[in-house]
Amino acid sequence: MYGLVNSALQEFVVARHGEGVWQRIRERAGVRAEPFVTMKTYPDSLTYDLVGAACTELGLDGEVFLAELGVFWIQYASDRGYGSLMNLAGNSLFEFLQNLDAMHARVALSYPELKPPSFRCTEVTPDSATLHYYSHRPGLLPFVRGLLSGLADRFSVRIEVTTTPRGADGADHDQLHIRVLSQGSVR
Amino acid sequence: MSGTFGLGPEGLRQAFPFHMVIDLQGRIVQRGPSLLRLVPDLRVGDALEDIARLVRPTPTLNVGELFRSAPEFFVLELVGCDVLLRGQTLAQGDHLLFLGSPWLTHSQQLEDLNLRLSHFALHDPVIDYVALLQSKNSSLEDANRLAAALTQALDERERARSRLSALMSRLPYGVLAEDESGNIALTNQAFCDMFRIQAPPEALVGGDCSEAAAAAAPLFRDPAGFLSLIAERLTHRIPVTQDVLELVDGRVLERDYVPVFEGETYRGHLWLYRDVTEARRGQEELLFARARAEEANHAKGAFLAMMSHEMRTPLGVVVGLSDLLAEELSPHERTDYLARLRANASALLALVDEVLDFSRLESHAVELHELPFSPAGLVDDVRRSLAVRAEQKGLALEFEVDARIPRAVIGDENRLRQVLVNLLTNAVKFTSSGHVRISARVLALESDGATIRYEVSDTGRGIPADMQQKIFERFVRLPANTTQRSEGTGLGLTICRTLVEKMGSEIRLSSAEGTGSSFWFDLEHPLAYEPLPAQPERKTWTDGNAWSILLAEDDPDNRLVLTQALERAGYDVDVANDGTIALEKAKALDYDLLITDVSMPNMDGFELTQRLRELEAHSPRSRLPIVGLSAHALANHRERATAVGMDAYLTKPIGRGDLLEAVNRHVDRRKRVMIVDDSEDAARVLSRLVERCGPVRALWASDGARAVARALRSKVSLVLLDGQLFGMSGEDTARALRRQEGGAELPIVAVTGEAGVDAARRYRAAGCNEHVAKPVSKATVKDILERYVLVPGKSDPSPSPSPPSVALALDPEVSDMIPGYLLNRRADVARLRAAIGTGGRFDEVRSIGHKMKGTGKAYGFAGVSELGDELERAGAQRDRERITELSYQLERHLDEIEALLSERRH
């Protein structure tokens, strides 16, 4: 996992719970006190440890924490200079989701060690779509749900998401079924 | 299809959405859909040069050249949108194709140009390039953030370093921190100073600690021990405080060792060095002072034990003897016991005096009284005071006074005497054979002062070296040896040292065991130019001679004490060892006072007094005042003293003040007139006449030889000389008197049976001032006395109105009461003298005077009334001198009354 993700985790905890809580989480996870380097690859286990420690320290369910982190990620990436690239992906939620995989493929060029997830958007109607989420990393579906919520905020729409986790109905990937509840103004 | 390169128009639009095709005239013939987002008003037919400026290959190329150079890399700057289009040209027939995309340098440009992913061909790497740019920006941000954090950390480290540096430089400890590799991590200036390292502390950082230790080792007293202790500390890595290290230069260091661990990991250690030289010295001094205090405390305890012993011993004797005295005893036993009682009480008194003196010195209550005195006289006095004791021990008492000693210097004579007596007493006490010696030597003589060394030495047992300082300390006595018991308070030398220090000097001692000791001190005395102070007037004759006192006392110590006290007060003292000797001396010589111990061998004081009073009653001699001294304070003794005719009775122990007061009160201060006549009756008449004429005392010499022997010695003011004397004639006597030293000035009046000018001439020729023929009237005597003795303002020591003349107007009615009345008045004389003693009961004097004033005339004694009136006034004025004088007048007046009454009876 690139340092950007760990930085997002740190920022999220510090923004919501303060520096002291972060330090406790870091110590609990046995992570050294040093800044994360955005372009450096850290072991996935470090991120999982931090998430585990955060859940323990904050008394939160892992899915809830990851979902919130997903919401935060959208804003964080945008603020860290990726806003333009995100805008490049489209003017609406579904356009964005349809370009999501191409976006990941493009970004992967500059993150040679990135093992990005893969997305496919199907059954797109003006009010609904299905996002297919392929990842070798387990347990991040709640994070993707949080990402969808964050994106919905970004595009000012209210959505409802239901999931068909990997394994259900013999599927080899997770599916997120999105239904738009109300449209906001297009950004 | 021309211009589509086989892709077809739609294929070309999808594969190259920013493409553009021009013809040979340079006009736009086709453009991609995304190019229209950059240049929205681009129309087919527009000239290329109107919408774009060629940047590469060469801005000056014309269209034909572009066609010829194709395929070629191109960069076009699109007019109006500030965007560079980058790609390659491709010529096909009369069409030139520009295949390219916008050249973006920042992701923000995508938004500025409102471009989306769908506006780019899927193969276009521009998006990747923008993503890479963003990665670069992220990395740059990271780098900036890290650089800021690093700067902050460096700043913080610098602040911490300077704080630490300031702290270290101010630390009073030498600090040396070693890292885990044994290199110096930190040190401070105090450390460098402590080990005399010239380099600044920073220069040592990084150096090898073991090398530094080896280099420093020679500074320590035990270099090997120093190094091995370091090794031991480093092996165990346990904190240790206060390793003590002694340096060869005498300094003492304390060192703490503090290992530093981070968790379980050893990170080095800290050495803290402290210079404790001063502190340890202070501690040593403290310990020394404590030892001294304990020693002093011990000495004090020993002193108390010794005092208890020293006091209990004589007290035991006093108590025991007192019990014995209550029993039936032979006169000899009684006398013996009394003498022993007195001796023991005296010893007690001396002990108490010494302790009190010491106590006053300790509380700084002693002031020096610096007056002129004669150092030679003082040293001689001291010698004389110890002469008897030295002689009793068979010691030679040597005495040396430098001939250059000034006659009079300023100093506290009494305190100096006390020191010298103490030193000389010790010398006598601790010397069993050989000599003791007292000397005064001039070390320096200036025009205004002299430095005199007073020294007392002996050939005694000497003082061990380890005792030589201690003996000056309080309560310390030389240890007893086998032959001599330690005695005394152990305060004598402390008192001496303190007194000499008060005088601005210091007692020094040189002594060797077995050969003797020598104590000396040097005093700087200012010279006294004025004569030595005259002795108090009431004690002396105007010619400077002292009043003379006969002291009858058998106890040598008491004799010494009393003699010294009297001599210091300016009296001449003659001593008699028992009553019989005293009686002989009193008969032969003319004393002004007799002080007699009551208990004496052969003849006691009561008998002596009785015999003298009888003698006076039957001879022309004047009444000698007698003061009795006794250890008996019992009332019957006092009554007996009065009955036998003592004027005062003092009980021992007798304070110096009480003694002198009694002496001052009773000593006969009247001027003396010597009557030289071999007829006792004639002498008695003349003597009575003389004494009636004023405060004059008549002495009697029964022949010329006695007169010559005594007149000057007895300090007479006038000689009344008979002519026809048995043995030496009057004329010869006059000549002999004149020849004596001081005799030239002595008034001599010849009172002879001869008359006429011839006789007068003869006696004048023999040296007499004048000649009077017998019988002489009272008026003549008075005239003579007034001219030679009672000259007002010349020599009368107590000018006062003449006592009232005796005029008796006796009332027969009261005549039988007169003896009792007179006896009571005699008692009044004694009461008067007692009343003006210590404290002064002047009310009693007034009361006595008042009664006398009121009763005298009633009995026919007007003179008694007059004296009573005077006494009442003198009492009111608290005039001691006048009361004393009046008491004498009263006494003489009573004598005269009784003489007259006696004459009348006959």
XYZ file of N, CA and C in Angstrom, chain A:
561
model
N 0.854 -1.191 0.000
C 0.000 0.000 0.000
C 0.893 1.245 0.000
N 0.564 2.175 -0.888
C 1.369 3.396 -0.935
C 1.131 4.258 0.308
N 2.143 5.093 0.577
C 2.103 5.945 1.778
C 0.880 6.847 1.809
N 0.353 7.184 0.562
C -0.792 8.084 0.489
C -1.980 7.545 1.308
N -2.146 6.202 1.251
C -3.272 5.598 1.968
C -3.059 5.724 3.489
N -1.849 5.424 3.913
C -1.561 5.539 5.351
C -1.672 6.985 5.823
N -1.219 7.905 4.970
C -1.350 9.319 5.327
C -2.820 9.683 5.509
N -3.671 9.138 4.573
C -5.103 9.422 4.660
C -5.659 8.904 5.975
N -5.225 7.687 6.322
C -5.676 7.098 7.593
C -5.284 7.989 8.777
N -4.022 8.442 8.767
C -3.517 9.301 9.855
C -4.312 10.604 9.922
N -4.470 11.229 8.726
C -5.190 12.503 8.683
C -6.613 12.345 9.196
N -7.215 11.243 8.760
C -8.613 10.974 9.159
C -8.735 10.876 10.674
N -7.841 10.087 11.279
C -7.906 9.906 12.734
C -7.612 11.231 13.451
N -6.572 11.895 12.969
C -6.192 13.156 13.641
C -7.337 14.167 13.518
N -7.948 14.240 12.290
C -9.017 15.221 12.073
C -10.235 14.910 12.933
N -10.541 13.630 13.066
C -11.755 13.273 13.813
C -11.506 13.157 15.320
N -10.327 12.652 15.689
C -10.129 12.256 17.106
C -8.919 12.894 17.789
N -8.111 13.587 17.016
C -6.980 14.282 17.645
C -5.675 13.498 17.565
N -4.615 14.281 17.756
C -3.254 13.746 17.612
C -2.950 12.662 18.658
N -3.472 12.880 19.868
C -3.178 11.929 20.952
C -3.698 10.533 20.616
N -4.928 10.513 20.073
C -5.521 9.214 19.727
C -4.687 8.554 18.623
N -4.277 9.356 17.679
C -3.439 8.806 16.600
C -2.158 8.169 17.168
N -1.517 8.902 18.115
C -0.269 8.371 18.661
C -0.511 7.046 19.373
N -1.638 6.964 20.063
C -1.938 5.703 20.754
C -2.160 4.580 19.738
N -2.896 4.933 18.668
C -3.171 3.931 17.631
C -1.855 3.474 16.990
N -1.008 4.464 16.727
C 0.278 4.145 16.099
C 1.093 3.214 16.994
N 1.131 3.592 18.291
C 1.905 2.760 19.214
C 1.298 1.363 19.313
N -0.028 1.340 19.368
C -0.699 0.036 19.468
C -0.366 -0.850 18.263
N -0.295 -0.173 17.101
C -0.004 -0.929 15.880
C 1.486 -1.214 15.729
N 2.290 -0.584 16.651
C 3.745 -0.794 16.589
C 4.366 -0.137 15.371
N 3.817 1.029 15.011
C 4.321 1.753 13.832
C 5.196 2.926 14.302
N 6.359 3.085 13.748
C 7.270 4.160 14.145
C 6.664 5.533 13.906
N 7.108 6.472 14.728
C 6.591 7.822 14.569
C 7.377 8.543 13.489
N 6.965 8.380 12.274
C 7.616 9.158 11.217
C 6.585 9.410 10.124
N 6.805 10.480 9.376
C 5.798 10.796 8.355
C 5.753 9.697 7.264
N 4.555 9.467 6.746
C 4.443 8.521 5.620
C 4.829 9.232 4.329
N 5.615 8.525 3.532
C 6.020 9.105 2.243
C 5.001 8.643 1.191
N 4.406 9.622 0.542
C 3.299 9.350 -0.372
C 3.625 8.262 -1.397
N 4.774 8.378 -2.042
C 5.094 7.508 -3.171
C 5.815 6.223 -2.736
N 5.962 6.055 -1.390
C 6.667 4.861 -0.928
C 5.667 3.724 -0.667
N 6.092 2.507 -1.008
C 5.234 1.360 -0.779
C 5.472 0.819 0.628
N 4.365 0.716 1.367
C 4.448 0.134 2.701
C 3.756 -1.215 2.655
N 4.157 -2.096 3.575
C 3.480 -3.394 3.563
C 1.980 -3.223 3.852
N 1.150 -4.027 3.205
C -0.288 -3.968 3.456
C -0.594 -4.209 4.933
N 0.241 -5.071 5.547
C -0.025 -5.430 6.946
C -0.005 -4.195 7.858
N 0.864 -3.223 7.501
C 0.962 -2.008 8.334
C -0.388 -1.291 8.331
N -0.982 -1.201 7.139
C -2.268 -0.511 7.033
C -3.354 -1.289 7.796
N -3.348 -2.611 7.578
C -4.337 -3.429 8.302
C -4.149 -3.309 9.815
N -2.849 -3.281 10.254
C -2.576 -3.138 11.693
C -3.112 -1.813 12.222
N -2.879 -0.762 11.417
C -3.350 0.557 11.860
C -4.868 0.568 11.957
N -5.521 -0.024 10.956
C -6.984 -0.050 10.978
C -7.474 -0.849 12.191
N -6.829 -2.013 12.423
C -7.210 -2.852 13.573
C -7.021 -2.087 14.876
N -5.867 -1.427 14.997
C -5.567 -0.678 16.225
C -6.552 0.466 16.409
N -6.919 1.104 15.273
C -7.849 2.226 15.368
C -9.205 1.749 15.855
N -9.643 0.617 15.305
C -10.948 0.086 15.731
C -10.928 -0.239 17.211
N -9.829 -0.855 17.667
C -9.709 -1.200 19.084
C -9.700 0.067 19.928
N -8.853 1.009 19.497
C -8.678 2.233 20.289
C -9.975 3.042 20.340
N -10.701 3.083 19.192
C -11.904 3.912 19.133
C -13.168 3.124 19.485
N -13.015 1.805 19.622
C -14.175 0.974 19.945
C -15.179 0.925 18.787
N -14.652 0.954 17.557
C -15.545 0.973 16.385
C -15.504 -0.372 15.682
N -16.605 -0.668 15.020
C -16.642 -1.844 14.163
C -15.771 -1.565 12.939
N -15.019 -2.555 12.484
C -14.096 -2.377 11.365
C -14.800 -1.871 10.108
N -15.991 -2.384 9.828
C -16.707 -1.983 8.601
C -17.094 -0.519 8.661
N -17.551 -0.119 9.846
C -17.947 1.289 10.017
C -16.743 2.193 9.797
N -15.627 1.797 10.447
C -14.430 2.626 10.352
C -13.977 2.740 8.895
N -13.965 1.601 8.199
C -13.514 1.608 6.805
C -14.453 2.426 5.919
N -15.745 2.331 6.197
C -16.706 3.097 5.400
C -16.458 4.596 5.578
N -16.227 4.964 6.832
C -15.969 6.393 7.090
C -14.663 6.831 6.428
N -13.678 5.923 6.492
C -12.397 6.233 5.874
C -12.568 6.407 4.354
N -13.463 5.573 3.771
C -13.728 5.673 2.334
C -14.326 7.020 1.978
N -15.286 7.478 2.772
C -15.888 8.807 2.547
C -14.792 9.865 2.591
N -13.922 9.730 3.644
C -12.866 10.728 3.846
C -11.877 10.711 2.681
N -11.611 9.512 2.149
C -10.587 9.338 1.105
C -10.851 10.236 -0.096
N -12.116 10.335 -0.507
C -12.458 11.117 -1.696
C -11.988 12.562 -1.527
N -12.346 13.130 -0.379
C -11.963 14.528 -0.135
C -10.447 14.650 0.006
N -9.866 13.648 0.702
C -8.428 13.715 0.980
C -7.624 13.676 -0.312
N -7.983 12.728 -1.238
C -7.251 12.599 -2.501
C -7.406 13.872 -3.324
N -8.622 14.392 -3.321
C -8.877 15.629 -4.044
C -7.976 16.747 -3.512
N -7.912 16.862 -2.151
C -7.104 17.920 -1.533
C -5.622 17.708 -1.766
N -5.203 16.454 -1.928
C -3.780 16.207 -2.098
C -3.345 16.311 -3.568
N -4.128 17.002 -4.387
C -3.694 17.262 -5.762
C -4.304 16.341 -6.813
N -5.111 15.428 -6.346
C -5.704 14.497 -7.313
C -7.091 14.954 -7.773
N -7.490 16.137 -7.335
C -8.810 16.654 -7.683
C -9.006 16.772 -9.200
N -7.969 17.303 -9.887
C -8.073 17.508 -11.333
C -8.226 16.175 -12.061
N -7.424 15.217 -11.592
C -7.507 13.897 -12.231
C -8.894 13.284 -12.008
N -9.436 13.555 -10.751
C -10.753 13.021 -10.468
C -11.801 13.715 -11.346
N -11.623 15.000 -11.530
C -12.559 15.717 -12.397
C -12.522 15.164 -13.816
N -11.287 14.763 -14.255
C -11.077 14.230 -15.586
C -11.979 13.014 -15.862
N -12.310 12.356 -14.675
C -13.048 11.102 -14.826
C -14.525 11.328 -15.181
N -15.021 12.502 -14.994
C -16.400 12.679 -15.413
C -17.124 13.747 -14.639
N -18.245 14.157 -15.187
C -19.044 15.220 -14.585
C -20.195 14.690 -13.753
N -20.404 13.392 -13.783
C -21.502 12.832 -12.991
C -21.013 11.552 -12.323
N -21.799 11.131 -11.331
C -21.412 9.953 -10.562
C -21.225 8.759 -11.483
N -22.198 8.526 -12.322
C -22.117 7.299 -13.139
C -21.025 7.406 -14.191
N -20.862 8.650 -14.786
C -19.751 8.839 -15.740
C -18.426 8.526 -15.036
N -18.339 9.059 -13.808
C -17.126 8.855 -13.008
C -16.889 7.361 -12.792
N -17.968 6.660 -12.401
C -17.821 5.228 -12.120
C -17.445 4.478 -13.394
N -17.941 4.955 -14.517
C -17.634 4.271 -15.772
C -16.171 4.474 -16.163
N -15.597 5.614 -15.768
C -14.192 5.887 -16.068
C -13.256 5.397 -14.956
N -13.843 4.874 -13.882
C -13.070 4.554 -12.687
C -11.929 3.576 -12.969
N -12.208 2.599 -13.737
C -11.182 1.594 -14.018
C -10.063 2.197 -14.857
N -10.469 3.014 -15.904
C -9.459 3.674 -16.744
C -8.594 4.593 -15.879
N -9.263 5.293 -14.945
C -8.548 6.186 -14.014
C -7.466 5.409 -13.257
N -7.904 4.254 -12.693
C -6.956 3.444 -11.925
C -5.831 2.956 -12.798
N -6.187 2.573 -14.045
C -5.159 2.087 -14.957
C -4.145 3.185 -15.268
N -4.631 4.428 -15.457
C -3.764 5.557 -15.772
C -2.847 5.870 -14.588
N -3.490 5.939 -13.420
C -2.723 6.321 -12.228
C -1.659 5.270 -11.934
N -1.991 4.009 -12.247
C -1.057 2.915 -11.970
C 0.284 3.139 -12.650
N 0.267 3.923 -13.775
C 1.513 4.191 -14.490
C 2.559 4.851 -13.616
N 2.069 5.788 -12.769
C 3.025 6.503 -11.939
C 3.247 5.792 -10.586
N 2.508 4.724 -10.313
C 2.712 3.937 -9.085
C 3.039 2.512 -9.511
N 4.297 2.316 -9.922
C 4.608 1.036 -10.571
C 4.288 -0.178 -9.702
N 4.374 0.013 -8.376
C 4.125 -1.154 -7.521
C 2.667 -1.240 -7.085
N 1.867 -0.342 -7.612
C 0.462 -0.329 -7.208
C -0.226 -1.576 -7.745
N -0.987 -2.190 -6.798
C -1.830 -3.308 -7.264
C -3.263 -2.830 -7.135
N -3.682 -2.011 -8.096
C -4.974 -1.347 -7.927
C -6.128 -2.349 -8.109
N -7.232 -2.020 -7.464
C -8.408 -2.841 -7.719
C -8.940 -2.550 -9.153
N -9.835 -3.345 -9.570
C -10.410 -3.127 -10.900
C -11.916 -2.939 -10.751
N -12.430 -2.035 -11.538
C -13.867 -1.724 -11.445
C -14.495 -1.855 -12.822
N -15.722 -2.247 -12.802
C -16.502 -2.301 -14.044
C -17.908 -1.829 -13.692
N -18.416 -0.948 -14.561
C -19.741 -0.391 -14.275
C -20.733 -0.947 -15.323
N -21.763 -1.568 -14.852
C -22.728 -2.149 -15.783
C -24.148 -1.726 -15.413
N -25.054 -2.071 -16.250
C -26.494 -1.819 -16.028
C -26.752 -0.362 -15.689
N -26.052 0.488 -16.433
C -26.167 1.921 -16.142
C -27.465 2.469 -16.727
N -28.266 3.031 -15.888
C -29.471 3.768 -16.321
C -29.295 5.156 -15.731
N -30.139 6.076 -16.062
C -30.022 7.402 -15.428
C -30.119 7.309 -13.902
N -30.783 6.288 -13.364
C -31.017 6.242 -11.920
C -30.286 5.110 -11.204
N -29.636 4.257 -11.981
C -29.009 3.133 -11.288
C -27.825 2.601 -12.062
N -27.042 1.868 -11.376
C -25.889 1.220 -12.012
C -25.400 0.131 -11.063
N -24.607 -0.776 -11.604
C -23.978 -1.790 -10.763
C -22.469 -1.652 -10.932
N -21.790 -1.547 -9.793
C -20.323 -1.427 -9.828
C -19.747 -2.783 -9.427
N -18.908 -3.322 -10.303
C -18.255 -4.599 -10.028
C -16.866 -4.287 -9.491
N -16.553 -4.850 -8.347
C -15.301 -4.500 -7.651
C -14.443 -5.746 -7.534
N -13.273 -5.660 -8.200
C -12.354 -6.793 -8.179
C -11.118 -6.371 -7.412
N -10.784 -7.142 -6.368
C -9.569 -6.785 -5.605
C -8.955 -8.036 -4.998
N -7.629 -8.058 -4.950
C -6.966 -9.202 -4.292
C -6.900 -8.965 -2.789
N -7.273 -7.735 -2.364
C -7.208 -7.434 -0.920
C -8.550 -7.736 -0.274
N -8.527 -8.493 0.760
C -9.811 -8.860 1.366
C -10.348 -7.773 2.281
N -11.627 -7.761 2.440
C -12.257 -6.970 3.493
C -12.399 -5.492 3.217
N -12.168 -5.040 1.976
C -12.223 -3.593 1.744
C -13.536 -3.134 1.108
N -14.502 -4.087 1.013
C -15.801 -3.703 0.432
C -16.422 -2.527 1.181
N -16.369 -2.515 2.552
C -16.933 -1.360 3.257
C -16.232 -0.053 2.872
N -14.934 -0.183 2.560
C -14.190 1.011 2.164
C -14.748 1.526 0.826
N -15.055 0.593 -0.096
C -15.586 0.980 -1.410
C -16.971 1.600 -1.252
N -17.760 1.055 -0.331
C -19.067 1.664 -0.058
C -18.884 3.086 0.434
N -17.872 3.270 1.309
C -17.583 4.615 1.792
C -17.155 5.514 0.647
N -16.358 4.957 -0.299
C -15.934 5.743 -1.457
C -17.156 6.219 -2.256
N -18.112 5.312 -2.447
C -19.328 5.663 -3.201
C -20.073 6.801 -2.515
N -20.152 6.694 -1.152
C -20.820 7.766 -0.412
C -20.087 9.084 -0.614
N -18.744 9.010 -0.540
C -17.938 10.213 -0.733
C -18.148 10.796 -2.113
N -18.202 9.931 -3.123
C -18.401 10.404 -4.486
C -19.793 11.015 -4.657
N -20.793 10.355 -4.028
C -22.154 10.881 -4.108
C -22.192 12.299 -3.553
N -21.452 12.492 -2.417
C -21.361 13.854 -1.864
C -20.702 14.779 -2.879
N -19.646 14.279 -3.503
C -18.889 15.115 -4.451
C -19.769 15.563 -5.622
N -20.635 14.641 -6.038
C -21.503 14.980 -7.178
C -22.898 15.406 -6.743
N -23.056 15.626 -5.409
C -24.308 16.146 -4.850
C -25.532 15.286 -5.207
N -25.394 13.986 -5.077
C -26.563 13.110 -5.243
C -26.739 12.275 -3.981
N -28.025 11.856 -3.755
C -28.261 10.932 -2.656
C -28.425 9.558 -3.262
N -27.707 8.603 -2.764
C -27.785 7.269 -3.361
C -28.095 6.237 -2.300
N -28.500 5.076 -2.780
C -28.695 3.920 -1.916
C -27.848 2.808 -2.519
N -27.096 2.142 -1.695
C -26.194 1.103 -2.202
C -26.538 -0.233 -1.547
N -26.703 -1.204 -2.326
C -26.817 -2.568 -1.800
C -25.678 -3.363 -2.406
N -25.257 -4.385 -1.679
C -24.089 -5.120 -2.163
C -24.409 -6.591 -2.346
N -23.695 -7.141 -3.267
C -23.687 -8.594 -3.407
C -22.223 -8.991 -3.233
N -21.888 -9.445 -2.012
C -20.479 -9.729 -1.753
C -19.995 -10.894 -2.607
N -18.711 -10.886 -2.772
C -18.056 -11.977 -3.471
C -18.495 -13.314 -2.861
N -18.715 -14.282 -3.677
C -19.099 -15.602 -3.155
C -20.589 -15.849 -3.198
N -21.368 -14.738 -3.055
C -22.819 -14.900 -3.103
C -23.228 -15.192 -4.552
N -24.080 -16.031 -4.719
C -24.546 -16.433 -6.057
C -23.389 -16.892 -6.923
N -22.341 -17.355 -6.332
C -21.196 -17.881 -7.073
C -20.358 -16.822 -7.742
N -20.573 -15.529 -7.378
C -19.812 -14.427 -7.990
C -18.362 -14.465 -7.499
N -17.410 -14.061 -8.409
C -15.988 -14.063 -8.026
C -15.545 -12.680 -7.587
N -16.512 -11.752 -7.473
C -16.170 -10.391 -7.062
C -17.345 -9.783 -6.319
N -17.082 -8.626 -5.744
C -18.141 -7.914 -5.022
C -18.921 -7.057 -6.015
N -20.200 -6.902 -5.752
C -21.036 -6.030 -6.598
C -21.757 -5.024 -5.713
N -21.758 -3.808 -6.215
C -22.433 -2.751 -5.456
C -23.525 -2.192 -6.369
N -24.743 -2.288 -5.892
C -25.880 -1.836 -6.694
C -26.270 -0.468 -6.211
N -26.212 0.473 -7.154
C -26.407 1.884 -6.768
C -27.731 2.365 -7.341
N -28.496 2.991 -6.485
C -29.745 3.602 -6.963
C -29.741 5.053 -6.522
N -29.959 5.947 -7.474
C -29.956 7.375 -7.144
C -31.302 7.727 -6.545
N -31.271 8.333 -5.372
C -32.522 8.704 -4.712
C -32.950 10.104 -5.125
N -32.000 10.997 -5.220
C -32.350 12.349 -5.684
C -31.106 12.968 -6.307
N -31.309 13.815 -7.336
C -30.205 14.444 -8.057
C -29.909 15.813 -7.477
N -28.674 16.123 -7.327
C -28.322 17.496 -6.984
C -27.848 18.166 -8.242
N -27.344 19.336 -8.076
C -26.824 20.049 -9.237
C -25.543 19.364 -9.693
N -25.352 19.367 -10.978
C -24.157 18.734 -11.531
C -22.963 19.677 -11.343
N -21.896 19.105 -10.883
C -20.727 19.960 -10.661
C -20.029 20.219 -11.976
